[in-house]
Amino acid sequence: MEQLDKKIVLGLLLIALILPLFANEYTLHIVILACFYVILSSSWNLLAGYSGQVSFAHLALSSLGAYTSGLVSLKLGIPPVFSILIGAIAAGIVGIIIGILTLRMSGSYLALTTIAFSEIYRIVISLEYEITNGQVGLSVPGLFGEAGSKITYYYTAIALVVIVVFVGIQKLVQSDFGLTIRAIREDETAAAAMGAKVVRHKVIVFAISSAIAGLAGAFLAHYTLLVSPEMATITEMGIVISMSVIGGLGTFIGPILGGVSLELISEYVKEFGNYHLMIFGLILVLVMRFSPTGLAGLLVSLYTRKRKAEQLSQIRKEA
Amino acid sequence: MLKVTNLTKRFGGTVAVNQVNLQVNKGEIVGIIGPNGSGKSTLLHTITGVYQPDEGAIEYRNRDITRAPLEEKARMGIGRTFQNLRLFKRLTVWENLMIPAIQLKKDRKVAEEEAQELLELVKLHNHATEQAQNLSIGQQWLLEFIRAVMLNSELIFLDEPTAGFHPNMIQNFLDTLQKLHARGKTFVMIEHNIPAIMEVSTRLIAVAAGEVIADGDPKTVHANPQVVEAYLG
């Protein structure tokens, strides 16, 4: 499994490295969007897949990071490279607050409360014209200026963010802290009976995952040069959940597979308007029916089958 | 070691544990028996912190732990198993054993040696890398048992342990229990299997309708007419 993960990651890194050499501006734009979704689905996977907390507030927190960064750079003149970090921190702090308020809840109660937060947040920023410019959205400065001419810079920056986030999440999951959150996912009472501070662990994961979502949102804002309430819709949240689940929830490589594949598919099907969500739904149903562990699980089973066949043929040869 | 005074737990109008007084001394194996619904498991949950008591006091090593939550009691050295297995099913056997060690910030090498020794004691050493959910029920129970030991627990509560075992494996479990007892562990064991509990316990407590109706030498308690009456109705 780890061997396969390494192969996939190395392959993707290689593609990422050579991509700017032959890809045009449009392709790089799609890849940047895919990277945005990979970051979001990786952080949602940390929350739901590894710690078992299903939150629907992830996109609202991403949007909060975007608005914070946008406003800080606009009103205070702080360069976007720093305001993006401030946006991430703001999302992390709000994540801690939501975490403290909700994490004694679990399952459907947590899900419903985070939906309520998400919707209240979206309505507030949509109706607030003085600060957020309402439905029209907020024009914000670019990280490297206009995207068109500097798209390779944006691509390189988000690729680096993906690598840092991805490696960071993996290190976290494989650490003692990560083992404890996986135990909490399996059984909170048993984890507490083993001395685990359940609420503290859950709040920390919620905060980290929210900060990463905020980072992604802030980056996107300074790439598209616009922040609007659109980012915080439940539909967008559904897309990120689909990416995580289709890729393989609680797996190392799942969010990358889900994020990249669904973003690419959405480019092909976007001419169908909102019907593309139906196509996502259909893919989700098919994946759940035929590979409940997602694309990552499917790849692992194909890889294991291939390895077994190779070992069998080796044994036959030796015999 | 443990002193419970006037412990009461109610659920709505039902009094599940009613003014229970009991004491557990270091080095004992205390058996708790009683008919179904007599409040044995609720008593255990209330002492270990799964439930908060409505009245009464719990002292552990002369320290008031009445309101301490489950994880704090665990960190003090009160371990427990559950009537319905509560393993971390998708974690490996080894990872299950490392969870308590991590919470106590045990030295990694010491924890690994301890885990290896316990796995050998219960003959699960060849299953260390398997997911816990792939073990047989008896093996899962043994894992839950040694996971509680990994917590450096001096006092371990066992909730109907033999219910998970094939009859042939019960003796193995009792032998393991006695080996750990010989190393200084103290056990409180809720059990329906009377021959098993009579074999290992040094003291027996009988519970009926949420109250302690007898407490003392196992043979005396077992023969107590009130206990016989509670069982036979």
XYZ file of C-alpha atoms in Angstrom:
552
model
C 0.000 0.000 0.000
C 2.724 2.472 1.023
C 4.795 1.413 -1.987
C 1.875 2.130 -4.280
C 1.244 5.484 -2.609
C 4.892 6.448 -3.139
C 4.737 5.436 -6.813
C 1.599 7.498 -7.389
C 3.002 10.516 -5.547
C 6.296 10.334 -7.448
C 4.403 10.032 -10.736
C 2.249 13.053 -9.898
C 5.303 15.052 -8.819
C 6.999 14.270 -12.106
C 3.925 15.368 -14.067
C 3.679 18.507 -11.912
C 7.316 19.351 -12.623
C 7.142 19.008 -16.396
C 3.609 20.338 -16.817
C 4.548 24.040 -17.245
C 6.865 23.057 -20.100
C 4.063 21.985 -22.423
C 0.777 23.052 -20.839
C -0.994 26.177 -22.068
C -2.482 28.863 -19.857
C -5.932 27.244 -19.783
C -4.582 23.842 -18.764
C -2.553 25.428 -15.966
C -5.671 27.256 -14.822
C -7.556 23.942 -14.577
C -4.656 22.369 -12.685
C -4.599 25.306 -10.241
C -8.326 24.773 -9.580
C -7.713 21.038 -9.187
C -4.963 21.835 -6.654
C -7.411 24.055 -4.742
C -9.844 21.149 -4.515
C -7.063 18.706 -3.604
C -6.128 20.922 -0.641
C -9.767 21.173 0.431
C -10.497 17.478 0.071
C -7.220 16.554 1.833
C -8.115 18.706 4.809
C -11.706 17.447 4.842
C -10.310 13.913 4.640
C -8.177 14.653 7.710
C -11.319 15.713 9.542
C -13.840 13.140 8.343
C -11.662 10.282 7.121
C -9.107 10.158 9.909
C -10.916 11.657 12.888
C -14.481 10.702 11.960
C -16.018 14.186 12.246
C -18.343 14.963 9.374
C -18.468 18.749 9.078
C -20.320 20.723 6.438
C -18.680 24.003 7.443
C -15.465 23.376 5.534
C -16.238 25.583 2.553
C -17.595 28.316 4.815
C -14.267 28.271 6.661
C -12.421 28.326 3.351
C -14.492 31.346 2.337
C -13.805 32.966 5.707
C -10.078 32.622 5.027
C -10.623 34.178 1.600
C -12.625 37.161 2.914
C -10.212 37.731 5.813
C -7.206 37.701 3.513
C -8.942 39.864 0.923
C -10.101 42.450 3.460
C -6.768 42.557 5.272
C -4.876 43.132 2.023
C -7.442 45.667 0.769
C -8.043 47.699 3.905
C -4.671 47.410 5.622
C -2.474 47.135 2.557
C -0.811 43.952 3.805
C 0.766 42.022 0.902
C -1.268 38.940 -0.100
C 1.598 36.596 0.721
C 1.075 37.530 4.394
C -2.668 38.138 4.259
C -3.151 34.571 2.994
C -1.501 33.315 6.178
C -3.688 35.656 8.245
C -6.732 34.218 6.438
C -5.615 30.689 7.316
C -5.092 31.645 10.960
C -8.524 33.326 11.114
C -10.186 30.191 9.727
C -8.250 28.106 12.260
C -9.422 30.308 15.146
C -13.059 30.145 14.014
C -12.528 26.387 13.616
C -11.472 26.199 17.262
C -14.584 28.141 18.328
C -16.913 25.934 16.270
C -15.002 22.934 17.525
C -15.439 23.858 21.167
C -19.144 24.589 20.642
C -19.953 21.459 18.671
C -17.490 18.700 19.299
C -19.309 17.145 22.194
C -21.834 16.456 19.458
C -21.261 13.679 17.025
C -22.719 12.133 13.890
C -25.807 13.786 12.509
C -25.943 16.453 15.258
C -22.492 17.723 14.317
C -23.355 17.585 10.621
C -26.587 19.558 11.078
C -24.971 22.177 13.300
C -22.165 22.769 10.806
C -24.721 23.060 7.973
C -26.521 25.703 10.037
C -23.269 27.596 10.658
C -22.380 27.403 6.995
C -25.739 28.744 5.836
C -25.847 31.532 8.439
C -22.339 32.555 7.404
C -23.264 32.552 3.702
C -26.418 34.588 4.283
C -24.550 37.145 6.411
C -21.796 37.720 3.843
C -24.350 37.832 1.020
C -26.452 40.506 2.740
C -23.578 42.553 4.129
C -22.681 45.239 1.581
C -20.592 47.597 3.695
C -17.792 45.159 4.317
C -18.104 42.218 1.927
C -19.843 43.906 -0.977
C -22.634 41.335 -0.772
C -23.490 39.080 -3.709
C -21.302 41.129 -6.049
C -18.202 40.018 -4.221
C -14.988 41.679 -3.273
C -12.231 42.511 -5.753
C -8.902 41.706 -4.139
C -5.279 42.159 -5.256
C -3.492 39.237 -6.885
C -0.693 37.312 -5.200
C 1.532 37.954 -8.227
C -0.573 40.550 -9.995
C -2.816 39.635 -12.937
C -3.137 35.861 -13.272
C -2.839 35.711 -17.060
C 0.752 36.804 -17.362
C 1.971 35.162 -14.147
C 0.075 31.911 -14.268
C 3.221 29.802 -13.985
C 4.015 31.596 -10.718
C 0.538 30.829 -9.400
C 0.860 27.238 -10.523
C 4.250 26.845 -8.812
C 2.986 28.467 -5.619
C -0.130 26.296 -5.322
C 1.840 23.162 -6.231
C 4.194 23.958 -3.336
C 1.220 24.542 -1.028
C -0.248 21.164 -2.069
C 3.068 19.432 -1.319
C 3.451 21.129 2.081
C -0.175 20.422 3.044
C -0.022 16.849 1.801
C 3.265 16.005 3.549
C 2.122 17.844 6.686
C -1.156 15.906 6.872
C 0.646 12.620 6.310
C 3.193 13.345 9.039
C 0.354 14.277 11.354
C -1.668 11.147 10.598
C 1.370 8.904 11.080
C 2.356 10.566 14.369
C 1.236 9.536 17.856
C -1.350 12.323 17.643
C -2.620 10.846 14.375
C -2.882 7.368 15.849
C -4.913 8.794 18.718
C -7.348 10.601 16.403
C -7.805 7.388 14.417
C -8.566 5.578 17.693
C -11.087 8.296 18.571
C -12.674 7.814 15.132
C -13.065 4.106 15.888
C -14.541 4.499 19.378
C -14.570 7.667 21.465
C -15.525 5.986 24.739
C -12.848 3.314 24.391
C -10.278 6.000 23.507
C -11.227 7.950 26.622
C -11.001 4.732 28.654
C -7.411 4.499 27.371
C -6.675 8.005 28.660
C -7.171 9.950 25.403
C -8.357 13.543 25.779
C -11.063 13.164 23.172
C -12.442 16.705 22.989
C -9.008 18.320 22.919
C -7.871 16.047 20.056
C -11.044 16.693 18.088
C -10.789 20.462 18.519
C -7.142 20.449 17.399
C -7.980 18.450 14.267
C -10.919 20.744 13.549
C -8.663 23.795 13.893
C -5.900 22.377 11.667
C -8.358 21.271 9.025
C -10.123 24.669 9.121
C -6.827 26.549 8.815
C -5.899 24.509 5.741
C -9.330 25.211 4.232
C -8.814 28.921 4.970
C -5.388 28.798 3.336
C -6.854 27.249 0.177
C -9.685 29.784 0.063
C -7.334 32.724 0.603
C -5.007 31.505 -2.114
C -7.862 31.110 -4.573
C -9.123 34.609 -3.768
C -5.756 36.160 -4.633
C -5.613 34.075 -7.796
C -9.102 34.772 -9.152
C -8.915 38.333 -7.728
C -12.459 37.941 -6.438
C -14.114 36.656 -3.278
C -17.839 36.003 -3.436
C -20.391 34.099 -1.312
C -20.436 31.461 -4.081
C -17.511 29.636 -2.457
C -19.499 28.930 0.705
C -22.491 27.188 -0.850
C -23.611 23.733 0.195
C -23.228 22.689 -3.462
C -19.501 23.460 -3.311
C -19.326 21.540 -0.034
C -21.000 18.602 -1.769
C -18.358 18.680 -4.488
C -15.524 18.527 -1.939
C -17.230 15.668 -0.076
C -17.713 13.825 -3.393
C -14.027 14.285 -4.190
C -12.970 12.908 -0.805
C -15.340 9.951 -0.945
C -14.733 9.102 -4.609
C -10.976 9.357 -4.033
C -11.151 7.196 -0.914
C -11.999 8.528 2.531
C -9.328 7.938 5.172
C -6.702 7.042 2.584
C -3.394 8.691 1.840
C -3.813 9.210 -1.876
C -7.625 9.444 -2.093
C -8.032 13.247 -1.934
C -5.545 13.753 -4.776
C -7.230 11.153 -6.978
C -10.695 12.500 -6.165
C -9.770 16.175 -6.456
C -7.898 15.881 -9.747
C -10.274 13.437 -11.446
C -13.486 15.287 -10.545
C -12.061 18.679 -11.466
C -10.975 17.327 -14.853
C -14.366 15.672 -15.380
C -16.152 18.868 -14.384
C -14.295 20.729 -17.121
C -15.651 18.299 -19.693
C -19.201 18.308 -18.371
C -19.574 21.961 -17.409
C -21.403 22.715 -20.642
C -24.343 20.816 -19.122
C -24.684 23.535 -16.461
C -25.936 22.324 -13.112
C -26.506 18.855 -14.584
C -22.795 18.238 -14.003
C -23.734 17.724 -10.338
C -25.950 14.846 -11.465
C -22.941 13.318 -13.196
C -20.901 13.698 -9.989
C -23.739 12.031 -8.096
C -23.825 9.177 -10.572
C -20.062 8.660 -10.293
C -20.391 8.724 -6.518
C -23.088 6.039 -6.586
C -21.047 3.866 -8.973
C -17.889 4.195 -6.903
C -19.767 3.411 -3.685
C -21.390 0.396 -5.322
C -18.290 -1.109 -6.915
C -15.422 0.237 -4.787
C -16.612 1.535 -1.408
C -13.011 2.416 -0.527
C -12.927 4.791 -3.488
C -10.454 5.074 -6.322
C -7.568 4.600 -3.879
C -9.071 1.279 -2.748
C -9.612 0.240 -6.364
C -5.981 0.981 -7.244
C -4.748 -0.917 -4.196
C -6.794 -4.003 -5.090
C -5.598 -3.884 -8.724
C -2.008 -3.430 -7.561
C -2.286 -6.283 -5.030
C -3.768 -8.549 -7.716
C -0.919 -7.688 -10.082
C 1.697 -8.332 -7.377
C 0.143 -11.696 -6.545
C 0.090 -12.688 -10.232
C 3.766 -11.719 -10.539
C 4.693 -13.695 -7.443
C 2.755 -16.723 -8.732
C 4.485 -16.626 -12.093
C 7.860 -16.288 -10.311
C 7.086 -19.372 -8.202
C 6.038 -21.283 -11.336
C 9.257 -20.296 -13.084
C 11.358 -21.446 -10.140
C 9.432 -24.732 -9.981
C -7.236 1.246 47.176
C -10.811 2.078 46.045
C -13.597 3.197 48.328
C -17.146 3.736 47.099
C -19.579 5.414 49.487
C -23.347 5.675 49.051
C -23.025 5.650 45.266
C -26.315 6.258 43.467
C -27.093 6.448 39.753
C -30.566 7.148 38.420
C -31.959 7.114 34.915
C -35.174 9.151 35.048
C -37.264 7.464 37.713
C -35.236 4.248 37.719
C -32.603 3.845 40.382
C -29.980 1.638 38.697
C -27.422 1.873 41.503
C -28.753 2.557 44.976
C -26.556 3.710 47.872
C -23.780 1.250 47.098
C -20.867 0.994 49.515
C -17.871 -1.113 48.663
C -14.144 -1.222 49.043
C -11.437 -2.845 46.932
C -8.066 -3.557 48.492
C -4.778 -3.864 46.658
C -4.064 -7.355 45.380
C -7.664 -8.596 45.440
C -9.681 -10.195 42.695
C -13.180 -9.038 43.527
C -16.013 -10.785 41.740
C -19.346 -9.031 41.279
C -22.338 -11.230 40.602
C -26.013 -10.558 40.253
C -28.955 -11.362 38.000
C -29.477 -9.561 34.696
C -30.566 -5.960 35.189
C -29.280 -5.832 38.751
C -27.100 -2.787 38.031
C -23.650 -4.431 37.877
C -22.547 -2.804 34.616
C -24.053 0.556 35.603
C -22.090 0.364 38.842
C -18.914 -0.289 36.861
C -19.673 2.541 34.395
C -20.325 4.940 37.278
C -17.137 4.043 39.131
C -14.941 4.264 36.008
C -16.423 7.567 34.782
C -18.559 6.556 31.796
C -21.518 7.840 33.830
C -21.442 10.595 36.440
C -23.000 9.567 39.767
C -26.053 11.363 41.143
C -24.989 10.860 44.748
C -22.151 9.405 46.727
C -18.376 9.498 46.600
C -15.558 7.525 45.006
C -12.046 7.586 46.428
C -9.019 6.061 44.755
C -5.791 5.965 46.716
C -7.298 8.430 49.207
C -8.093 10.906 46.444
C -11.632 12.002 45.634
C -12.319 10.985 42.028
C -16.121 11.131 42.172
C -16.482 13.620 39.290
C -13.304 12.781 37.399
C -14.029 11.961 33.746
C -13.263 8.596 32.194
C -9.918 9.649 30.675
C -8.651 11.143 33.914
C -9.489 7.977 35.830
C -7.746 5.962 33.118
C -4.628 8.107 33.475
C -4.698 7.506 37.244
C -4.379 3.783 36.611
C -7.979 2.581 36.524
C -8.314 0.332 33.501
C -11.377 -1.378 32.178
C -12.811 -3.592 29.492
C -16.332 -3.441 28.107
C -19.125 -5.992 28.019
C -19.525 -5.366 24.283
C -16.049 -5.295 22.755
C -14.799 -1.787 22.120
C -11.571 -2.247 20.223
C -10.197 0.202 17.679
C -11.239 -2.208 14.965
C -9.470 -0.747 11.940
C -6.228 -0.248 13.826
C -3.757 -3.088 14.073
C -3.330 -5.172 17.198
C -0.038 -3.373 17.831
C -1.578 0.075 17.354
C -4.362 -0.827 19.798
C -1.720 -1.507 22.425
C 0.200 1.670 21.659
C -2.805 3.966 22.239
C -2.678 3.819 26.069
C 1.133 4.035 25.995
C 0.940 7.229 23.907
C -1.562 8.846 26.269
C 0.687 8.139 29.235
C 3.727 9.380 27.266
C 5.532 6.141 28.054
C 9.047 5.702 26.757
C 8.575 4.106 23.314
C 11.082 1.311 23.871
C 9.621 0.397 27.253
C 6.095 0.427 25.788
C 7.124 -1.787 22.884
C 8.793 -4.322 25.161
C 5.741 -4.363 27.389
C 3.377 -4.801 24.425
C 5.492 -7.625 23.027
C 5.516 -9.401 26.378
C 1.766 -9.074 26.814
C 1.127 -10.295 23.264
C 3.243 -13.360 23.996
C 1.421 -13.895 27.283
C -1.925 -14.151 25.481
C -0.414 -15.810 22.388
C -1.278 -12.995 20.006
C 2.321 -12.173 19.065
C 1.845 -13.552 15.548
C -1.108 -11.220 14.962
C 0.543 -7.894 15.821
C 0.197 -6.409 12.330
C -3.358 -7.622 11.721
C -6.333 -5.310 12.008
C -8.106 -5.928 15.318
C -11.392 -6.633 13.505
C -9.830 -9.666 11.806
C -9.206 -11.514 15.082
C -11.627 -14.094 16.467
C -13.953 -12.847 19.212
C -11.919 -14.614 21.893
C -8.707 -13.077 20.578
C -10.365 -9.654 20.423
C -11.349 -10.019 24.041
C -7.783 -10.930 25.028
C -6.547 -7.878 23.130
C -8.980 -5.616 24.952
C -7.821 -7.164 28.205
C -4.090 -6.556 27.629
C -4.837 -3.097 26.190
C -6.235 -2.171 29.623
C -3.059 -3.559 31.207
C -0.929 -1.342 28.917
C -2.432 1.638 30.714
C -0.166 0.804 33.702
C -3.434 0.003 35.409
C -3.156 -1.206 38.952
C -6.903 -1.626 39.211
C -8.689 -3.225 36.266
C -12.434 -3.661 35.881
C -13.554 -6.533 33.653
C -17.151 -6.578 32.442
C -18.284 -10.167 31.804
C -14.993 -11.316 30.308
C -15.762 -14.997 29.837
C -18.868 -14.233 27.766
C -16.593 -13.707 24.752
C -14.732 -16.999 25.040
C -15.230 -20.454 23.679
C -15.535 -22.749 26.748
C -12.120 -24.263 25.926
C -10.487 -20.831 26.134
C -11.953 -19.761 29.461
C -9.268 -21.593 31.448
C -6.529 -19.878 29.379
C -8.055 -16.526 30.204
C -8.300 -17.336 33.915
C -4.643 -18.456 33.930
C -3.615 -15.167 32.275
C -5.660 -13.232 34.809
C -3.916 -15.020 37.661
C -0.483 -14.418 36.148
C -1.194 -10.695 35.984
C -2.636 -10.809 39.486
C 0.604 -12.367 40.676
C 2.403 -9.319 39.236
C 0.449 -7.048 41.549
C -2.622 -6.158 39.507
C -5.950 -5.792 41.289
C -9.100 -6.897 39.474
C -12.810 -6.274 39.819
C -14.697 -8.675 37.610
C -18.386 -8.724 36.786
C -19.267 -12.235 35.770
C -22.186 -14.552 35.151
C -20.000 -17.636 34.889
C -20.158 -18.715 38.530
C -17.600 -21.588 38.364
C -15.090 -19.213 36.714
C -15.569 -16.447 39.233
C -15.461 -18.878 42.145
C -12.143 -20.199 40.865
C -10.299 -16.883 40.730
C -11.955 -14.364 43.016
C -10.627 -13.657 46.472
C -13.840 -11.870 47.477
C -17.353 -11.856 46.084
C -19.934 -9.079 46.028
C -23.541 -9.839 45.133
C -25.760 -7.127 43.685
C -29.546 -7.143 43.262
C -31.873 -4.284 42.277
C -28.943 -1.843 42.341
C -27.944 -2.668 45.912
C -25.146 -4.727 47.442
C -26.821 -7.665 49.171
C -23.725 -9.621 50.193
C -19.996 -9.005 50.370
C -17.344 -11.410 51.626
C -15.699 -14.776 51.150
C -16.800 -16.256 47.766
C -18.153 -19.516 49.198
C -20.104 -17.742 51.928
C -21.601 -15.207 49.545
C -22.473 -17.901 47.017
C -24.322 -19.848 49.679
C -26.068 -16.771 51.122
C -29.858 -17.376 51.009
C -30.482 -13.767 49.920
C -28.158 -14.269 46.938
C -29.791 -17.567 46.023
C -33.190 -15.882 46.316
C -32.068 -12.995 44.035
C -30.903 -15.425 41.372
C -33.835 -17.798 41.548
C -36.431 -15.076 42.031
